């Protein structure tokens, strides 16, 4: 795995979240938000450097509800949008 730790906060979230990735090496990773019907509602390519990286994500276009998030093909967690 090219990254060691991943945090998404605040969770539950309103209009914006911060994604924090601690990477072992530089590279590109695709973050996806997936609704509970399995549809990808957001995909963002992240360019990370070795160490701690922070990205702000705009959620204002998403409906309230529960979403799954994954980095690459690996499911990571759940995000509640309110």
Tab-separated table of C-alpha atoms in Angstrom:
chain	number	residue	atom	x	y	z
A	1	UNK	CA	0.000	0.000	0.000
A	2	UNK	CA	1.378	3.401	-0.958
A	3	UNK	CA	-0.319	5.129	1.976
A	4	UNK	CA	-0.284	4.428	5.708
A	5	UNK	CA	-3.204	6.383	7.128
A	6	UNK	CA	-6.291	8.146	5.869
A	7	UNK	CA	-8.700	10.425	7.772
A	8	UNK	CA	-11.833	12.139	6.491
A	9	UNK	CA	-13.289	14.818	8.768
A	10	UNK	CA	-15.649	16.129	9.974
A	11	UNK	CA	-17.886	13.089	9.757
A	12	UNK	CA	-20.868	13.683	9.664
A	13	UNK	CA	-20.211	16.520	7.226
A	14	UNK	CA	-22.130	19.427	5.756
A	15	UNK	CA	-20.740	21.186	2.669
A	16	UNK	CA	-17.037	20.312	2.927
A	17	UNK	CA	-14.677	17.695	4.337
A	18	UNK	CA	-10.935	17.457	4.709
A	19	UNK	CA	-9.171	14.325	3.556
A	20	UNK	CA	-5.803	13.683	5.166
A	21	UNK	CA	-3.524	11.036	3.669
A	22	UNK	CA	-0.200	9.947	5.107
A	23	UNK	CA	1.712	8.588	2.112
A	24	UNK	CA	4.801	6.372	2.061
A	25	UNK	CA	5.699	7.561	-1.426
A	26	UNK	CA	4.539	10.153	-3.952
A	27	UNK	CA	1.913	9.189	-6.490
A	28	UNK	CA	-1.613	9.587	-7.818
A	29	UNK	CA	-4.659	8.052	-6.151
A	30	UNK	CA	-8.320	8.206	-7.105
A	31	UNK	CA	-10.770	8.925	-4.293
A	32	UNK	CA	-14.356	7.882	-4.988
A	33	UNK	CA	-17.564	8.553	-3.095
A	34	UNK	CA	-20.180	5.887	-3.776
A	35	UNK	CA	-23.846	6.080	-2.829
A	36	UNK	CA	-25.614	3.097	-1.296
A	37	UNK	CA	-26.983	2.017	-4.676
A	38	UNK	CA	-23.367	1.523	-5.846
A	39	UNK	CA	-23.213	4.614	-8.068
A	40	UNK	CA	-20.027	6.702	-8.049
A	41	UNK	CA	-21.097	10.271	-7.215
A	42	UNK	CA	-17.628	11.797	-6.993
A	43	UNK	CA	-14.215	10.791	-8.304
A	44	UNK	CA	-11.162	12.918	-7.716
A	45	UNK	CA	-7.543	12.243	-8.653
A	46	UNK	CA	-5.253	13.208	-5.797
A	47	UNK	CA	-1.586	14.005	-6.309
A	48	UNK	CA	0.183	13.075	-3.074
A	49	UNK	CA	3.694	13.630	-1.820
A	50	UNK	CA	5.540	11.553	0.765
A	51	UNK	CA	4.270	12.480	4.228
A	52	UNK	CA	1.001	14.111	5.266
A	53	UNK	CA	-1.228	15.554	2.533
A	54	UNK	CA	-4.518	17.423	3.019
A	55	UNK	CA	-7.283	17.929	0.470
A	56	UNK	CA	-10.565	19.830	0.872
A	57	UNK	CA	-13.548	18.264	-0.847
A	58	UNK	CA	-16.709	20.180	-1.766
A	59	UNK	CA	-19.813	18.136	-0.910
A	60	UNK	CA	-22.385	20.840	-1.645
A	61	UNK	CA	-23.666	19.037	-4.751
A	62	UNK	CA	-24.408	15.804	-2.844
A	63	UNK	CA	-27.743	14.841	-1.331
A	64	UNK	CA	-27.999	14.097	2.365
A	65	UNK	CA	-27.236	10.474	3.145
A	66	UNK	CA	-24.619	7.834	3.714
A	67	UNK	CA	-21.764	7.335	1.248
A	68	UNK	CA	-18.915	4.869	1.052
A	69	UNK	CA	-15.480	6.157	0.164
A	70	UNK	CA	-12.559	4.342	-1.345
A	71	UNK	CA	-9.031	5.141	-2.383
A	72	UNK	CA	-8.082	3.295	-5.538
A	73	UNK	CA	-9.931	-0.026	-5.427
A	74	UNK	CA	-9.766	-0.303	-1.636
A	75	UNK	CA	-12.909	0.548	0.364
A	76	UNK	CA	-11.901	2.741	3.298
A	77	UNK	CA	-14.980	3.911	5.213
A	78	UNK	CA	-18.351	5.635	5.384
A	79	UNK	CA	-19.243	9.324	5.237
A	80	UNK	CA	-22.504	10.827	6.461
A	81	UNK	CA	-23.552	13.973	4.556
A	82	UNK	CA	-26.232	16.106	6.216
